[in-house]
Amino acid sequence: MKENVLKAVLFDLDGVVFDTEPQYSVFWGSQCRLYHPEHPGLENEIKGQTLTEIYDQWFSGPLLSEQAAITERLNAYEQQMHYDYIEGFEALVADLHRHGVRTAVVTSSNVPKMESVYKYQKNFKALFDAILTSEDFERSKPDPDCYLKAAQRLGAQPDECVVFEDSFNGLRSGRAARMKVVGVATTNAAERIAPLSDMQITDYRKVDYETLKRLL
C-alpha cells in the first residue's frame, strides 16, 4: 500500500489567510442597515457568501439598480482595508515549501481586490505557486470546480491536497473535490464547521507539514 503524499495545500483568502471578516461585517452592516433596515443582523447571516450570492438573494428585483453603487463602495472600502496574516500563517507556508509542498490561493475575490492585497502585503505573491481568483472559475463554491482547477494547476491529484476554508460553501467545495479539509474557525464556530472538515483550527501556530500529512 503506497504512502499518501502531500503535494499541494490550497487556501481560501478571507478568514483563512487574512482575518478580514470583522472588517467585512462593518461594511455589510452599513449596507444592510441602508437597504434592509427591517432585517437587523443581516450582515451576520451573509458571512461567507460570495458577492453574487449576496446580490442574488438580497439586492435583486427592486434593488438591482443599486448593485453598481454597492460594488463601487465595496471596491473603495477594500482599497483601505488591513490585510494582516492570521498568526502562524507565514511560518506554515515556509515549512510546506521546505518539504516541497506547493501552495495556492483559491478565492472568490476578483482581480481589483487582489491588487489591494498586493499593495498592502508586498511579499504575498512570493508565498504561493498559484493565485486563482473568481475570473478563473466557471462555477462558484460550493461547486468543486475552483479546487479541482487549482490542483490541476499545481500538478496534484485531489487525494494529494489539503484545503483550508472558513465558510460553509468553501468547506463544501473542498469536500466535493474529494480533498482533506481543515476548517478555520474565524467566521464560524469550530463546532459548526466540524461536520464539514477533518480538523478545526483558530490559527496556524500548531499546524505544520507533519500535521497535514497525517490527515491524508
Coordinates of C-alpha atoms in Angstrom, one line a residue:
M1 CA 0.0 0.0 0.0
K2 CA 1.6 3.3 -1.1
E3 CA 2.0 6.1 1.4
N4 CA -0.1 9.1 0.7
V5 CA 1.9 12.1 -0.5
L6 CA 1.1 15.7 0.4
K7 CA 1.7 17.7 -2.8
A8 CA -0.4 20.8 -2.5
V9 CA -2.1 23.0 0.1
L10 CA -4.9 25.3 -1.1
F11 CA -6.0 28.3 0.9
D12 CA -9.1 30.4 0.6
L13 CA -8.3 34.1 1.3
D14 CA -10.7 36.0 3.6
G15 CA -11.0 34.4 7.0
V16 CA -8.2 31.9 6.1
V17 CA -5.1 33.8 5.1
F18 CA -6.3 37.1 6.5
D19 CA -8.8 37.6 9.3
T20 CA -10.7 40.2 7.4
E21 CA -14.2 39.0 8.2
P22 CA -14.7 41.6 11.0
Q23 CA -13.9 44.4 8.5
Y24 CA -16.4 43.0 6.0
S25 CA -19.0 42.8 8.8
V26 CA -18.6 46.6 9.2
F27 CA -19.1 47.2 5.5
W28 CA -22.0 44.9 5.0
G29 CA -23.6 46.1 8.3
S30 CA -23.7 49.6 6.8
Q31 CA -25.2 48.4 3.5
C32 CA -27.8 46.1 5.2
R33 CA -29.0 48.9 7.5
L34 CA -29.3 51.2 4.5
Y35 CA -31.2 48.8 2.3
H36 CA -32.7 46.2 4.7
P37 CA -33.5 48.1 8.0
E38 CA -36.3 45.5 8.5
H39 CA -33.7 42.8 8.9
P40 CA -31.3 43.6 11.8
G41 CA -28.1 41.5 11.9
L42 CA -28.3 40.5 8.2
E43 CA -24.6 41.1 7.8
N44 CA -24.0 38.1 10.1
E45 CA -26.3 35.9 8.0
I46 CA -24.4 36.5 4.8
K47 CA -21.0 35.8 6.1
G48 CA -19.0 33.5 3.8
Q49 CA -21.3 34.1 0.8
T50 CA -19.9 35.3 -2.5
L51 CA -20.8 38.7 -3.8
T52 CA -23.0 37.1 -6.5
E53 CA -24.9 35.1 -3.8
I54 CA -25.4 38.2 -1.7
Y55 CA -26.7 40.2 -4.6
D56 CA -29.0 37.4 -5.9
Q57 CA -30.6 36.9 -2.5
W58 CA -30.8 40.4 -1.0
F59 CA -30.1 43.0 -3.7
S60 CA -32.1 41.8 -6.7
G61 CA -35.5 42.9 -8.0
P62 CA -36.2 46.5 -7.0
L63 CA -32.7 46.8 -5.6
L64 CA -31.0 45.5 -8.8
S65 CA -30.1 49.1 -9.9
E66 CA -28.3 49.6 -6.6
Q67 CA -25.7 46.8 -7.2
A68 CA -23.3 49.0 -9.2
A69 CA -23.2 51.6 -6.4
I70 CA -22.7 49.0 -3.7
T71 CA -19.9 47.4 -5.7
E72 CA -18.2 50.8 -6.1
R73 CA -18.4 51.4 -2.3
L74 CA -17.0 47.9 -1.7
N75 CA -14.1 48.4 -4.1
A76 CA -13.2 51.7 -2.4
Y77 CA -13.6 50.0 1.1
E78 CA -11.3 47.1 0.1
Q79 CA -8.6 49.5 -1.0
Q80 CA -8.2 50.8 2.5
M81 CA -8.7 47.6 4.4
H82 CA -6.0 46.0 6.5
Y83 CA -4.7 42.6 5.2
D84 CA -2.9 41.1 8.2
Y85 CA -1.9 37.4 8.2
I86 CA -3.5 35.1 10.7
E87 CA -1.0 34.2 13.3
G88 CA 1.5 31.5 12.2
F89 CA 0.4 31.5 8.6
E90 CA 3.7 32.6 7.1
A91 CA 5.6 30.0 9.2
L92 CA 3.3 27.2 7.9
V93 CA 3.9 28.2 4.3
A94 CA 7.6 28.3 4.8
D95 CA 7.5 24.8 6.4
L96 CA 5.4 23.4 3.5
H97 CA 7.8 24.8 0.9
R98 CA 10.8 23.3 2.8
H99 CA 9.1 19.9 2.3
G100 CA 8.4 20.5 -1.4
V101 CA 4.7 21.1 -1.0
R102 CA 3.2 23.6 -3.4
T103 CA 0.7 26.3 -2.3
A104 CA -2.1 28.2 -3.9
V105 CA -4.8 30.8 -3.0
V106 CA -8.2 29.8 -4.3
T107 CA -10.6 32.8 -3.7
S108 CA -13.9 34.2 -4.9
S109 CA -12.3 37.6 -4.7
N110 CA -11.7 39.4 -8.0
V111 CA -8.5 40.9 -9.6
P112 CA -9.2 44.5 -8.4
K113 CA -9.5 43.2 -4.8
M114 CA -6.2 41.3 -5.2
E115 CA -4.4 44.4 -6.3
S116 CA -5.3 45.9 -2.9
V117 CA -3.9 42.8 -1.2
Y118 CA -0.6 43.0 -3.2
K119 CA -0.2 46.7 -2.4
Y120 CA -0.7 46.0 1.4
Q121 CA 1.4 42.8 1.6
K122 CA 4.4 43.2 -0.7
N123 CA 5.5 39.6 -0.1
F124 CA 2.1 38.0 -0.8
K125 CA 2.8 36.6 -4.3
A126 CA 6.1 35.0 -3.2
L127 CA 4.2 32.8 -0.7
F128 CA 2.2 31.0 -3.4
D129 CA 2.9 28.9 -6.5
A130 CA -0.5 30.0 -8.0
I131 CA -3.3 32.5 -7.2
L132 CA -6.7 31.7 -8.6
T133 CA -9.5 34.3 -8.4
S134 CA -13.1 34.5 -9.4
E135 CA -12.1 35.2 -13.0
D136 CA -10.6 31.7 -13.2
F137 CA -13.7 29.8 -12.4
E138 CA -16.9 28.9 -14.3
R139 CA -18.8 27.9 -11.1
S140 CA -18.6 29.3 -7.6
K141 CA -18.1 27.5 -4.3
P142 CA -19.7 25.1 -3.1
D143 CA -19.0 23.6 -6.6
P144 CA -15.6 21.8 -6.5
D145 CA -14.6 23.5 -9.8
C146 CA -12.2 26.0 -8.2
Y147 CA -10.3 23.5 -6.1
L148 CA -10.0 20.9 -8.9
K149 CA -8.6 23.6 -11.2
A150 CA -6.1 24.6 -8.5
A151 CA -4.9 21.0 -8.0
Q152 CA -4.5 20.6 -11.8
R153 CA -2.5 23.9 -11.9
L154 CA -0.2 22.5 -9.3
G155 CA 0.1 19.0 -10.8
A156 CA -1.6 17.3 -7.9
Q157 CA -4.4 14.7 -7.5
P158 CA -7.3 15.5 -5.2
D159 CA -6.1 12.9 -2.7
E160 CA -2.8 14.7 -2.5
C161 CA -4.3 18.1 -1.5
V162 CA -5.4 19.7 1.7
V163 CA -7.9 22.7 1.6
F164 CA -8.1 25.4 4.3
E165 CA -11.6 27.1 4.4
D166 CA -13.7 29.1 6.8
S167 CA -17.1 29.4 5.1
F168 CA -19.7 26.7 4.7
N169 CA -19.7 27.0 0.9
G170 CA -15.9 26.8 0.9
L171 CA -15.8 23.7 3.2
R172 CA -18.4 22.0 0.9
S173 CA -16.4 22.9 -2.1
G174 CA -13.3 21.2 -0.7
R175 CA -15.3 18.2 0.4
A176 CA -16.9 17.9 -3.1
A177 CA -13.4 18.0 -4.6
R178 CA -12.6 14.9 -2.5
M179 CA -9.8 16.7 -0.7
K180 CA -9.0 16.8 3.0
V181 CA -10.4 19.9 4.6
V182 CA -9.2 22.0 7.5
G183 CA -11.8 24.3 8.9
V184 CA -10.6 27.7 10.1
A185 CA -12.8 29.0 12.9
T186 CA -12.7 32.7 12.2
T187 CA -16.1 33.2 10.5
N188 CA -18.0 30.3 12.2
A189 CA -17.5 28.5 15.4
A190 CA -15.4 25.3 15.4
E191 CA -18.4 23.1 16.4
R192 CA -20.4 24.4 13.4
I193 CA -17.7 23.7 10.8
A194 CA -16.7 20.4 12.3
P195 CA -19.2 18.2 10.3
L196 CA -17.7 19.6 7.1
S197 CA -14.0 19.4 8.0
D198 CA -11.4 16.9 9.0
M199 CA -9.7 19.2 11.5
Q200 CA -10.5 22.6 13.0
I201 CA -8.1 25.4 14.0
T202 CA -8.3 29.1 15.1
D203 CA -4.8 30.0 13.8
Y204 CA -1.7 28.3 12.4
R205 CA 0.6 28.2 15.4
K206 CA 0.2 24.4 15.9
V207 CA 0.0 23.4 12.3
D208 CA 2.9 22.2 10.2
Y209 CA 3.8 19.8 7.4
E210 CA 3.6 16.7 9.6
T211 CA 0.2 17.7 11.0
L212 CA -1.2 18.0 7.5
K213 CA 0.5 14.9 6.1
R214 CA -1.2 12.8 8.9
L215 CA -4.6 13.9 7.5
L216 CA -4.1 12.1 4.2

